Coordinates of C-alpha atoms in Angstrom, one line a residue:
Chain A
X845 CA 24.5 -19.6 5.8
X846 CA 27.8 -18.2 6.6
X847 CA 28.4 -14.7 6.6
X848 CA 31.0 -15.2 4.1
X849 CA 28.6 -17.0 1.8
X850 CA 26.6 -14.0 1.8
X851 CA 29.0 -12.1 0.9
X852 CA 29.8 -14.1 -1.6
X853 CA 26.0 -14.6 -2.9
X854 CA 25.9 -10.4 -2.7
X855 CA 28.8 -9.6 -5.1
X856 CA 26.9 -12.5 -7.1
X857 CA 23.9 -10.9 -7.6
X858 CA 24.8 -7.3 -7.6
X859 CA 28.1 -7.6 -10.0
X860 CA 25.7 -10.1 -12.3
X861 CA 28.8 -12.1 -12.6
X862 CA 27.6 -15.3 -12.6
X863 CA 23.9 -15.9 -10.5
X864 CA 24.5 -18.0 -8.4
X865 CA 27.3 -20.7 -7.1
X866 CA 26.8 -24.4 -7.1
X867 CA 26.7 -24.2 -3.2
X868 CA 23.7 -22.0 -2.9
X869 CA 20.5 -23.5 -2.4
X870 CA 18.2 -24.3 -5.5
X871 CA 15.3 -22.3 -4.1
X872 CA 17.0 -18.9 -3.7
X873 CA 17.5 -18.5 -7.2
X874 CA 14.4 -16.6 -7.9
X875 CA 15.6 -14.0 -5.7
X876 CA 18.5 -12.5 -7.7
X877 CA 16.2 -10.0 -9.3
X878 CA 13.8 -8.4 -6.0
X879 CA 17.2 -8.1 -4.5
X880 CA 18.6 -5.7 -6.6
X881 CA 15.4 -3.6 -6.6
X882 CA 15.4 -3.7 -2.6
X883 CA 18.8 -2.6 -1.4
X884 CA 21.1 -5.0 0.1
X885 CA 20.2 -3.7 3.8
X886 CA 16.4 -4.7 3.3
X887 CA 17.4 -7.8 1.7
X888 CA 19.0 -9.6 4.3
X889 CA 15.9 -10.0 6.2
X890 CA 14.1 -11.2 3.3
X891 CA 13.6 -15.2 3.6
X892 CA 12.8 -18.2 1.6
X893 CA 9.4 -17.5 2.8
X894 CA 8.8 -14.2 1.0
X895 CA 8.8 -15.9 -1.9
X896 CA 6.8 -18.4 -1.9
X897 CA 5.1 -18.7 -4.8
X898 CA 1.8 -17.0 -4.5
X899 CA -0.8 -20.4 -5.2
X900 CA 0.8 -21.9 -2.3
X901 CA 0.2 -19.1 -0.3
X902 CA -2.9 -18.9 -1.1
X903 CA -3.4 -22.7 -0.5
X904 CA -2.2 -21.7 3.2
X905 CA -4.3 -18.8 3.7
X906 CA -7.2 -20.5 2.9
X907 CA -6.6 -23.0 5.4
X908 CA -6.1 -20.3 7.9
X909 CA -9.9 -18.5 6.9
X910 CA -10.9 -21.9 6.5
X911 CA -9.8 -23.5 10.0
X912 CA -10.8 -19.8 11.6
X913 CA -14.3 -19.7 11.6
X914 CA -15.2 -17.8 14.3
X915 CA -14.2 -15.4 16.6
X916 CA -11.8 -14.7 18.8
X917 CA -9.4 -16.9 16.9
X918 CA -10.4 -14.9 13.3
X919 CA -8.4 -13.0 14.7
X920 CA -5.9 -14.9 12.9
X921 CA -7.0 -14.4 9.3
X922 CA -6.7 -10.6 9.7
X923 CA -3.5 -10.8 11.3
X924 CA -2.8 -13.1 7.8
X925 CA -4.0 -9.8 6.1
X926 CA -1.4 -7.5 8.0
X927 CA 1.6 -9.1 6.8
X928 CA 2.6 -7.3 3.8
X929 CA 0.8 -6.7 0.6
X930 CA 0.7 -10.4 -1.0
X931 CA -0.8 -11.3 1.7
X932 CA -3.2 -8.7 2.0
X933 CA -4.2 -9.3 -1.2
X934 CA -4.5 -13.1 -1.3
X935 CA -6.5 -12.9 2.0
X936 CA -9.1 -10.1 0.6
X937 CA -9.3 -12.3 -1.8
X938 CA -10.1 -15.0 0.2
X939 CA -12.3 -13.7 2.8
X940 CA -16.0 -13.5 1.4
X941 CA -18.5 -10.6 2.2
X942 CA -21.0 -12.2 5.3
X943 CA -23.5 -12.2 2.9
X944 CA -22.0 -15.3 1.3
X945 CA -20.0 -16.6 4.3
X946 CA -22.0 -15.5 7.2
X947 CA -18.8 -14.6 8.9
X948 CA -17.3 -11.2 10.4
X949 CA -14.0 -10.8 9.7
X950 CA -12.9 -7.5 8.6
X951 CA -14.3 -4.4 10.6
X952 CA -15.7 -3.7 6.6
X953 CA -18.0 -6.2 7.2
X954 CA -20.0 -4.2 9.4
X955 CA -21.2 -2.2 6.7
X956 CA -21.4 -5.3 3.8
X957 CA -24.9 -7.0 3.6
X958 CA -25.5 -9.9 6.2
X959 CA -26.3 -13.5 5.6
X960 CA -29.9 -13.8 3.8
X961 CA -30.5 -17.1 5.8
X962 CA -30.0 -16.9 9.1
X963 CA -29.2 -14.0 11.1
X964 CA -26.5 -12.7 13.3
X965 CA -26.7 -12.5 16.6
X966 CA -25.7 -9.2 18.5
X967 CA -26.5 -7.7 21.9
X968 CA -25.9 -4.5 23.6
X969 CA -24.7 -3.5 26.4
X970 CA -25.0 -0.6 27.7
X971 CA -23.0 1.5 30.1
X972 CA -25.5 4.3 31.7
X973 CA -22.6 6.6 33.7
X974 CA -20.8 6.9 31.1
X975 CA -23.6 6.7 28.2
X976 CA -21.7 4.4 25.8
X977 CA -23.4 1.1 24.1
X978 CA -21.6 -1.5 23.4
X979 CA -23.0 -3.8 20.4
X980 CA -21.2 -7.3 20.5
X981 CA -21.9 -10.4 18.3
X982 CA -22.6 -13.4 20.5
X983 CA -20.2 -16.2 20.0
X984 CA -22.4 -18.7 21.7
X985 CA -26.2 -19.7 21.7
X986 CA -26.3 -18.3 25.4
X987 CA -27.3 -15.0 25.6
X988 CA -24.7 -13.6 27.9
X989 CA -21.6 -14.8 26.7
X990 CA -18.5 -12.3 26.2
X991 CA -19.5 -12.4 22.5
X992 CA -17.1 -9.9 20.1
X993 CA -17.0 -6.6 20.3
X994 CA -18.3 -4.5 17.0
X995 CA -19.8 -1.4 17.4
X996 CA -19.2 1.7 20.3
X997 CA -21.8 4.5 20.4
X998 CA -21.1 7.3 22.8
X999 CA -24.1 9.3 23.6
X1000 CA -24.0 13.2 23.2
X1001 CA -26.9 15.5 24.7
X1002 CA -27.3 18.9 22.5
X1003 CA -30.0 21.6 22.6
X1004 CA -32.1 20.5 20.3
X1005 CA -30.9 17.1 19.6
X1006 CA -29.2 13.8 20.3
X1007 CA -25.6 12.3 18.8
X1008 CA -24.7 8.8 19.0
X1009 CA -21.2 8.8 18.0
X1010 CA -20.3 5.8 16.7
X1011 CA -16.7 3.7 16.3
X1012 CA -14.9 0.9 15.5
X1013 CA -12.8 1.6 18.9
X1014 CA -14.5 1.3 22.5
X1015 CA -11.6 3.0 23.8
X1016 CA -12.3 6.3 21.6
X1017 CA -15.4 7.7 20.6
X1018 CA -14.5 10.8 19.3
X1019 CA -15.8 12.6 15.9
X1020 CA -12.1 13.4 15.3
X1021 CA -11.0 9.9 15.5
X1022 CA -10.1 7.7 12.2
X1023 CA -12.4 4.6 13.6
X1024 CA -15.3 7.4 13.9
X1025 CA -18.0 5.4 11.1
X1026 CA -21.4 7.6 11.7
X1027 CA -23.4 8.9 14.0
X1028 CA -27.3 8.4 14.7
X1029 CA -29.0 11.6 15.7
X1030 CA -32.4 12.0 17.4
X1031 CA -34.2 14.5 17.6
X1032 CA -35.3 16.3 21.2
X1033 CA -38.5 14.0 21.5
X1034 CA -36.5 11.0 20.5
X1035 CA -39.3 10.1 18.0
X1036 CA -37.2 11.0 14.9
X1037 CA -33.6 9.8 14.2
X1038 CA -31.0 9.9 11.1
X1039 CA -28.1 7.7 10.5
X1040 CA -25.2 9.6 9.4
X1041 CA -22.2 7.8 7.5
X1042 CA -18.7 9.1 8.3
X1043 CA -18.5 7.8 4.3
X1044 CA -19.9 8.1 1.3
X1045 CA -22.1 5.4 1.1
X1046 CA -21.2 3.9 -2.4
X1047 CA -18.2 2.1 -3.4
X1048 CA -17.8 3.0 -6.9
X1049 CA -18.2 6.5 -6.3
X1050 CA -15.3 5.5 -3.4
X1051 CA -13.3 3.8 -6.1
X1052 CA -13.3 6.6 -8.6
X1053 CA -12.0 9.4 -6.4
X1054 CA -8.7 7.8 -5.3
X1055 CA -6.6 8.0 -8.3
X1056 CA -6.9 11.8 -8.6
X1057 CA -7.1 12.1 -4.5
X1058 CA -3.8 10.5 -4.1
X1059 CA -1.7 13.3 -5.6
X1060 CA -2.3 15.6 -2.9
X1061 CA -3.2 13.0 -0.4
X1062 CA 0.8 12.4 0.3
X1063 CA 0.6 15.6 1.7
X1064 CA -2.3 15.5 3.7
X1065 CA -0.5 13.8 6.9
X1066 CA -2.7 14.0 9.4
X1067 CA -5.2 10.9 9.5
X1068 CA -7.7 13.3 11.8
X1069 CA -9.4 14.9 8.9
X1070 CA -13.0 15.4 10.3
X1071 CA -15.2 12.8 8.4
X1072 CA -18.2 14.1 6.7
X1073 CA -22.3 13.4 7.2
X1074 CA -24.0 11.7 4.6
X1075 CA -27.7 10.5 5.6
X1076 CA -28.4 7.0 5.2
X1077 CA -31.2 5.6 7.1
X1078 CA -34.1 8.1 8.3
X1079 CA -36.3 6.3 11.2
X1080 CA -39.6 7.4 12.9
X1081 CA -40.5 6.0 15.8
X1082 CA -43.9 6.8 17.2
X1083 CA -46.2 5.6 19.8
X1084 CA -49.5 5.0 18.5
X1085 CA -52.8 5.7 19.3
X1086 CA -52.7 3.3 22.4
X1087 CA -50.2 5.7 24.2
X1088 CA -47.2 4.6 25.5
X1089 CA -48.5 1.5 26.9
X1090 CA -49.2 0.0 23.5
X1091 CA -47.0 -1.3 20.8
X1092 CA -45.2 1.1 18.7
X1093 CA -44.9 1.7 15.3
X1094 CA -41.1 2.2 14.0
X1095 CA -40.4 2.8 9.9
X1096 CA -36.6 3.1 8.6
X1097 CA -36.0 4.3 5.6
X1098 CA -32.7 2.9 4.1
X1099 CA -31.6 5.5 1.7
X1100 CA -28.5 3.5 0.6
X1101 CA -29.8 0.1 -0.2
X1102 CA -32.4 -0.3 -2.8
X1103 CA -35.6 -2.0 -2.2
X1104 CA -34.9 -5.0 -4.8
X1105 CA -32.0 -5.7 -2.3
X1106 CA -34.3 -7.9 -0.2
X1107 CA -35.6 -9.8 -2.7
X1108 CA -34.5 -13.1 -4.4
X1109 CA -31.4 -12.5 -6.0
X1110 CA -31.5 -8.7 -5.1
X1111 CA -27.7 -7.1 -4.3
X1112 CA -27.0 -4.6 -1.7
X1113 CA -24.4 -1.7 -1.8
X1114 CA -21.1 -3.7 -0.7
X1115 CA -17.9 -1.5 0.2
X1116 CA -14.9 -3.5 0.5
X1117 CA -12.8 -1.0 1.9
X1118 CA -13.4 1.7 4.4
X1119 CA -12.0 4.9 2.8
X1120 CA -9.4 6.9 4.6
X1121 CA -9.8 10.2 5.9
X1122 CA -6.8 11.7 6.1
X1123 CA -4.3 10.6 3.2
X1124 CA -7.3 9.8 0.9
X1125 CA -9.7 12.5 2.1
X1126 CA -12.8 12.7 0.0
X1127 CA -14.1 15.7 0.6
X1128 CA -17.8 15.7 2.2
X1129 CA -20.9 16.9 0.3
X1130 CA -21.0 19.2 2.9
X1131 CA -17.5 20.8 2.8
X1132 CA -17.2 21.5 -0.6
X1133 CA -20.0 22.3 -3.0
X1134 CA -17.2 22.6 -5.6
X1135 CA -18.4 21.1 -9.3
X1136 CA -16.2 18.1 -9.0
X1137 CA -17.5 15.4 -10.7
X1138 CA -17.1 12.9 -8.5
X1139 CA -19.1 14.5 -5.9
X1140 CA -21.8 14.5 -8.8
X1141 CA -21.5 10.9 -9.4
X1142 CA -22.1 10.7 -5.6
X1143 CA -24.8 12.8 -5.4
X1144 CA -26.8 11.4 -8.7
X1145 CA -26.2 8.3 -7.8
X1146 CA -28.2 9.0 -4.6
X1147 CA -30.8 10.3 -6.2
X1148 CA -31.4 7.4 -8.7
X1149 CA -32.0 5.3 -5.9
X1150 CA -34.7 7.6 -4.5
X1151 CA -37.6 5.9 -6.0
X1152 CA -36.9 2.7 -4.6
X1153 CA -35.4 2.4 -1.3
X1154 CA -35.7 0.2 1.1
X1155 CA -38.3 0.7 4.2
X1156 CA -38.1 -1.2 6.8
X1157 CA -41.3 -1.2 9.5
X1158 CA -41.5 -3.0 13.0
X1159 CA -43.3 -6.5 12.7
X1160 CA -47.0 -5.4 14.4
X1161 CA -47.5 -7.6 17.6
X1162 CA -51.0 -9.2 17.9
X1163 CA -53.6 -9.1 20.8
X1164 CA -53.2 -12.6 22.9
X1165 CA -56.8 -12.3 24.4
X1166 CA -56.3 -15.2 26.5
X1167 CA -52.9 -13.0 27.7
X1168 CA -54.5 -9.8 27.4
X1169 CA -51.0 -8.7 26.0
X1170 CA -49.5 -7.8 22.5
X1171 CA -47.4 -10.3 21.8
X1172 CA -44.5 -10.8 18.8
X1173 CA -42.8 -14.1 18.5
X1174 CA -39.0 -13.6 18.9
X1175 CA -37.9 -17.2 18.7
X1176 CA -36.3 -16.9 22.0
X1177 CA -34.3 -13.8 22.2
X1178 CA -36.6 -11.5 24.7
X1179 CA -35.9 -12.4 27.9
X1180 CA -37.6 -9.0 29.5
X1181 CA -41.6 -8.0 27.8
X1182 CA -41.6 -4.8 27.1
X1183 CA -42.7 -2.1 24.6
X1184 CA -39.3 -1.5 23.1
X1185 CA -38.8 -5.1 22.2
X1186 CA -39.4 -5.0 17.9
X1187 CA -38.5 -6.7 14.7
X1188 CA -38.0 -5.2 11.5
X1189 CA -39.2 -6.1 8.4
X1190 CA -39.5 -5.5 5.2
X1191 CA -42.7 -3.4 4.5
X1192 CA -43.2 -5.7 1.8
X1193 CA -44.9 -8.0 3.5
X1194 CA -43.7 -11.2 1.3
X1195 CA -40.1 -10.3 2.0
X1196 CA -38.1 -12.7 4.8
X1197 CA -38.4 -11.5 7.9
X1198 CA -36.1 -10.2 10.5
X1199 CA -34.3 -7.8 7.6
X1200 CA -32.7 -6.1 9.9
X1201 CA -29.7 -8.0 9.4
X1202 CA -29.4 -7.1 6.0
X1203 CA -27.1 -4.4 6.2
X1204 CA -25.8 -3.9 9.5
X1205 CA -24.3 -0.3 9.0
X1206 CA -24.2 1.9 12.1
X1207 CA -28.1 0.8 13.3
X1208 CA -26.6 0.4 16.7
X1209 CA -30.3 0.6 18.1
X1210 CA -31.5 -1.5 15.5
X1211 CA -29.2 -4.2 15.5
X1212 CA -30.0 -7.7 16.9
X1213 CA -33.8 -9.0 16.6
X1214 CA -34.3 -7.4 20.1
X1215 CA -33.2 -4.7 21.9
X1216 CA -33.6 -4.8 25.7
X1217 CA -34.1 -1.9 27.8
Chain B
X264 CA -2.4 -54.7 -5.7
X265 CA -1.8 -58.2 -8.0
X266 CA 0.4 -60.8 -6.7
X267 CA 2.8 -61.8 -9.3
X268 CA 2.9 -58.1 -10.8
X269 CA 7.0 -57.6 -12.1
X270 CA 8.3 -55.0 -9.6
X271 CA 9.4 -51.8 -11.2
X272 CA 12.1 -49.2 -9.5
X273 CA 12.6 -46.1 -10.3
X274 CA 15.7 -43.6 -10.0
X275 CA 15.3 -40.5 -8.7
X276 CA 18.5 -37.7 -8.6
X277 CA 18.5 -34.9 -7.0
X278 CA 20.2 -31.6 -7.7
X279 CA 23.0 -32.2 -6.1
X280 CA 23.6 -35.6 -7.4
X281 CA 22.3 -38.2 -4.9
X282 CA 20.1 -40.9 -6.2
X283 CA 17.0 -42.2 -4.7
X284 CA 15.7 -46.1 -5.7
X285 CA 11.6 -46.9 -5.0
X286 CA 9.1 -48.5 -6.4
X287 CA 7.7 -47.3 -9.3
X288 CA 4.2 -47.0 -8.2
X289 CA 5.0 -45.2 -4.9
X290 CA 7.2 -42.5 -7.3
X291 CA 3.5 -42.2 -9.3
X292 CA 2.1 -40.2 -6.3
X293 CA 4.2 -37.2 -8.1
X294 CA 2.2 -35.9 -11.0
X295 CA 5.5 -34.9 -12.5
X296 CA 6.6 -38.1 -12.3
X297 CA 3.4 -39.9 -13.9
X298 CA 4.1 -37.7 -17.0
X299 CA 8.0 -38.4 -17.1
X300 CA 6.6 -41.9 -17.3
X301 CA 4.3 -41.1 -19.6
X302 CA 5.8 -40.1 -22.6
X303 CA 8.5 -43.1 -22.0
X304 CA 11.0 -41.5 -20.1
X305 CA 12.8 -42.1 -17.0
X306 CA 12.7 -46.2 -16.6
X307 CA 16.3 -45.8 -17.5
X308 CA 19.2 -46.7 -15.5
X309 CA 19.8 -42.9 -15.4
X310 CA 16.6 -42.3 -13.7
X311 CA 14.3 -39.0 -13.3
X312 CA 16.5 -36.1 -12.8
X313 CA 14.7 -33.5 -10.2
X314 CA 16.2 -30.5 -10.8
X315 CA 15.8 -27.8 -7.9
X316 CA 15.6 -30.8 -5.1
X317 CA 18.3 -31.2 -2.9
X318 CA 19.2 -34.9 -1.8
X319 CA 18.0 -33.9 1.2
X320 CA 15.0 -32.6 0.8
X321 CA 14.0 -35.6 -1.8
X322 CA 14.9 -38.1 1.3
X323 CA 11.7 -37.0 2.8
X324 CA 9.9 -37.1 -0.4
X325 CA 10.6 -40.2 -1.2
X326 CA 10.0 -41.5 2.8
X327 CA 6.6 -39.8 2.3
X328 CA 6.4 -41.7 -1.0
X329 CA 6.8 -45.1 0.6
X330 CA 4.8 -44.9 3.6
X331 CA 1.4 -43.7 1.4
X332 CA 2.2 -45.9 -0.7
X333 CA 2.6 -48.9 1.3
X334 CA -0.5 -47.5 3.4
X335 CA -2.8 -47.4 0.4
X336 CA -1.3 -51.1 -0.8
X337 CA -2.4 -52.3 2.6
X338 CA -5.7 -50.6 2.6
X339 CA -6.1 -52.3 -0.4
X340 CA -4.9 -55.6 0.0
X341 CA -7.7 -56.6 2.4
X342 CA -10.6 -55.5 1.2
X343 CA -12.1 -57.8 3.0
X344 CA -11.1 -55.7 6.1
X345 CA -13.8 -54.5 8.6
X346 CA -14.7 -50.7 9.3
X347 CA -13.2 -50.6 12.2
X348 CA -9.5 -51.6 10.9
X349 CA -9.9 -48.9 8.1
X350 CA -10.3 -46.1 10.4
X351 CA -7.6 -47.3 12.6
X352 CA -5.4 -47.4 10.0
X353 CA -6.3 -43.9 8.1
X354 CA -5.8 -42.7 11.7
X355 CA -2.5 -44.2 11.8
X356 CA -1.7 -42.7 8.8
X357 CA -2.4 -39.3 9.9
X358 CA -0.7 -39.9 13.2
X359 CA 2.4 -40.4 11.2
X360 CA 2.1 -37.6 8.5
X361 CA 1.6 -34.9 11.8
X362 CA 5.0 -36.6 13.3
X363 CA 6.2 -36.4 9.5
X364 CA 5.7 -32.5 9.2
X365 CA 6.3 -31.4 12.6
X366 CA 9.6 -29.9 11.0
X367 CA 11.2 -26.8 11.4
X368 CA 10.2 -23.7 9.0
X369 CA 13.3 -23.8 6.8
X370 CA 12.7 -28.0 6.2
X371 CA 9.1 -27.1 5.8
X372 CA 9.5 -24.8 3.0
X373 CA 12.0 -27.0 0.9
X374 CA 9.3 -30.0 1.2
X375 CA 6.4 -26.9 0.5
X376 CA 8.3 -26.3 -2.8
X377 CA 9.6 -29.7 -3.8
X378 CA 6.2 -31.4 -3.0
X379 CA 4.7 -28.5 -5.2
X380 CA 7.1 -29.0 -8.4
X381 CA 6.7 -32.9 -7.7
X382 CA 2.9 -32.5 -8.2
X383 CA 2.7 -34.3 -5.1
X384 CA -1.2 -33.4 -3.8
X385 CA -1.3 -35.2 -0.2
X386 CA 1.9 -33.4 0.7
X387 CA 1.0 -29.9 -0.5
X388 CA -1.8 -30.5 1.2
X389 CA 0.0 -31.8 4.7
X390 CA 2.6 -28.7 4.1
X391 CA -0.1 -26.5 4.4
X392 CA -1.8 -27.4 6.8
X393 CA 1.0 -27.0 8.8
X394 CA 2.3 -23.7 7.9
X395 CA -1.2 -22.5 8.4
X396 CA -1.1 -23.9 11.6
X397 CA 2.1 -21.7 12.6
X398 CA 0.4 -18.7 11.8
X399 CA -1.9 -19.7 14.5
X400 CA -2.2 -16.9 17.6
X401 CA 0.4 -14.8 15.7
X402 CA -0.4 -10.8 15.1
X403 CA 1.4 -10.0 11.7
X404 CA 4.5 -8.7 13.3
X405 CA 5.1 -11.8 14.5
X406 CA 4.3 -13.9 11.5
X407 CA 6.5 -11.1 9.8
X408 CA 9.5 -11.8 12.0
X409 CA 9.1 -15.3 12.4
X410 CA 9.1 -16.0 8.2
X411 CA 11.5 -13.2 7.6
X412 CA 9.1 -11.3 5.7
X413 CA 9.6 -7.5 5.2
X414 CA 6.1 -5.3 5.5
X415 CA 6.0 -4.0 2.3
X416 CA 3.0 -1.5 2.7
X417 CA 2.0 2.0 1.4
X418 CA 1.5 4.5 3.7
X419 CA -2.0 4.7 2.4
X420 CA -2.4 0.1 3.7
X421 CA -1.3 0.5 7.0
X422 CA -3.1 3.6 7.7
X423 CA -6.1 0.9 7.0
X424 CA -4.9 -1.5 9.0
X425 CA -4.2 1.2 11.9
X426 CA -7.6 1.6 11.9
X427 CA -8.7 -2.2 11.9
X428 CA -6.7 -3.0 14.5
X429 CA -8.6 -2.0 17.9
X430 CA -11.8 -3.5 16.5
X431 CA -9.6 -6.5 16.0
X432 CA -7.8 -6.9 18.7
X433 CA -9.9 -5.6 21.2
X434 CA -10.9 -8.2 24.4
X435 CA -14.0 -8.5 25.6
X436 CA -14.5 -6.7 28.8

């Protein structure tokens, strides 16, 4: 197009003199209006393509999620997702929680419920000078492939007890830092640990603060609001009566999903979005004690689910007298025997096994059917 | 299809006035075109006016028109026809619709849109396909740049995407 045709089709559209000539193209004409609301300097740069209309875009997003299935090349269907809002949208829409889809896309997924047939993969790796764990989701069957990177912990020694900082960033680990989810902390024995989330584990509650949030959330620039604590998985982990040469006993209790959540039909909590700290700040439990009712909604809502939460307990091996060992099949996935090796379970011994996938939020250390030492 | 069978044209005009002539079943891949027909319009010597289609764009239309057409004629014709020539041709087929669409973006969104107002289901299809396939390895900037898109976030959306991105985007080490 000429720059004197724009001109032409400019004066058009802002002087509503006529809409448009003969000469210009049939499928501008939809644009007259979103121009005039833009500014002419913002609308030159605007295509044919920023209009498409929205089923056909969708029709080409889903090809992208569908053709993407796995990762690196995912990668794709979030970059989809970062293009401006309609295509946020229609992608979200898109993109089903791994529960249905079994697939990762979205670092949110971390923290949705996991496929209930067939599980995830993951490994860890661990890096002992500089005390970080890496968890990664393996891409192949092999068990050393690059796999993707999910999860970074960071370990931090205090007097009496032990962080694990966790992010969605390997390259920053801080508490401070926006990808900061949880932490787990152990305590000096390392027999006794608590998951924190950065968030407040429900999504409604999440939902219902952001309206009222948002007033003073434009002025709340910086992003490095320190994220709050909000317990949701205790574990023990204990040796038993054997010592430390026999198997262990370990029992999770998942405050934030509900018991029913394993069985048929059950639903877990599901976030869809992580919420933001800075211009969205929810204020912790443990900042403010004010009477706000949205902090009660949290805080009831917790403890409705009390009565029924989910615990999780390592699968007990059994004693191969033939082996003289204890022995637990892992399909597999052990490589190394050794005490630390576990499953979890539901405690309800009719429940599928190998729950631990169920929600993967923050269990760094529990993660993957095994975890090698 | 039946030998013998009167052949039937249809007239298709463009917005800009240029007139395209095939055969009447070919024109019926377009659902818009099947109702036109449908409630007894169009046979005419006047023909099916397709308003916001360019002559241009409808050129391609109706080559795409033709070749299906004439693909799914053949496929037809000899039923008799092993296996083997059946997947050779659909092959063929497909070979030709990938050199069909290997257009430029611009060309690829007027055929998008016109195959869409058409009704025409194979080419939607084809269209996207390939527009989903130029998003391929792109980050969002580039997809932005490359379809002249403006990022038309809140402050409060790309502070979330911020925060996706290193989990995203992060190599394996």
């Amino acid at each position: 197009m000429s720059f004197r045709s724009l001109i032409q089709e400019m004066r058009d559209e802002f002087g509503s003199i006529s809409r448009h000539s003969l000469r210009s193209r049939s499928h501008r004409s939809g644009r007259a209006l979103r121009v005039a609301a833009v500014g002419p300097a913002e609308a030159l740069q605007q295509s044919c393509w920023a209009q498409l209309p929205p089923e056909l875009l969708r029709e080409v997003l889903a090809r992208v999620e569908e053709s993407e299935g796995w990762w690196p090349s995912r990668r794709d269907v979030v970059a989809c997702a970062g293009v401006c809002r309609s295509w946020r949208g229609i992608t979200k829409e898109i993109v089903r929680v791994p529960e249905v889809s079994g697939k990762l896309t979205f670092p949110i997924s971390l923290k949705q419920p996991g496929p209930r047939d067939g599980t995830l993969k993951c490994f860890i790796r661990r890096n002992r000078t500089s005390q970080t764990y890496y968890l990664y989701l393996g891409l192949t069957e092999a068990l050393a492939d690059d796999g993707k990177f999910l999860l970074a912990a960071r370990k931090c020694r205090k007097p009496t007890c032990t962080d694990y900082l966790i992010s969605l960033d390997m390259g920053d680990m801080s508490k401070g830092s926006n990808t900061y989810l949880g932490k787990l902390r152990s305590n000096f024995l390392g027999t006794k640990f608590t998951i924190y989330d950065a968030h407040p584990p429900y999504d409604g509650a999440v939902v219902s603060k952001s309206r009222s949030a948002r007033v003073i959330g434009l002025n709340q620039v910086s992003p490095r609001v320190p994220a709050g604590n909000y317990p949701v998985s205790h574990i023990s982990y204990e040796l038993n009566v054997l010592g430390a040469r026999g198997p262990r006993r370990m029992n999770c209790i998942m405050d934030s999903i509900p018991a029913s959540a394993v069985e048929e039909g059950g639903k877990a909590p599901t976030q869809t979005e992580f919420p933001l700290c800075g211009l969205d700040s929810f204020p912790s439990i443990s900042f403010f004690r004010s009477k706000s009712a949205r902090i009660d909604s949290v805080a009831s809502q917790l403890s409705t689910q009390k009565e029924d939460k989910l615990v999780l307990k390592n699968k007990s091996p059994r004693w191969h007298e033939q082996l003289q060992c204890w022995c637990l099949n892992f399909r597999g996935r052990v490589t190394v025997a050794s005490v630390k090796n576990f499953q979890l379970v539901a405690s309800d011994e009719n429940g599928p096994t190998n729950q631990e996938q169920d929600k993967p939020v923050n269990e760094t250390r529990l993660l993957g059917k095994s975890w090698k030492t | 299809m039946a030998a013998g069978k009167p052949v039937v044209m249809v007239t298709l005009v463009s917005s800009d006035g240029q007139s395209f002539q095939l055969l009447e079943e070919a024109a019926l891949l377009s659902a818009m075109v099947r109702d036109t027909i449908q409630i007894g319009q169009g046979r005419g010597p006047a023909g099916i006016p397709i308003r916001n289609i360019t002559g241009q764009t409808l050129s391609m239309v109706v080559v795409y028109c033709n070749k299906h057409y004439t693909a799914a004629a053949a496929a037809d014709g000899d039923d008799a026809a092993d296996e083997e020539k059946k997947v050779a041709n659909k092959k063929q087929l497909r070979e030709w619709d990938e050199q069909f669409i290997n257009l430029e973006q611009d060309k690829l969104y007027d055929i998008l849109v016109a195959a869409n107002n058409l009704g025409i289901d194979g080419l939607v299809d084809l269209c996207c396909w390939r527009f989903a396939d130029m998003m391929k390895g792109k980050s969002a900037s580039e997809i932005r740049v490359k379809l002249g898109i403006r990022d038309d976030f809140t402050s409060e959306q790309r502070a979330q995407i911020e925060k996706d991105s290193p989990w995203v985007w992060s190599r394996t080490t």
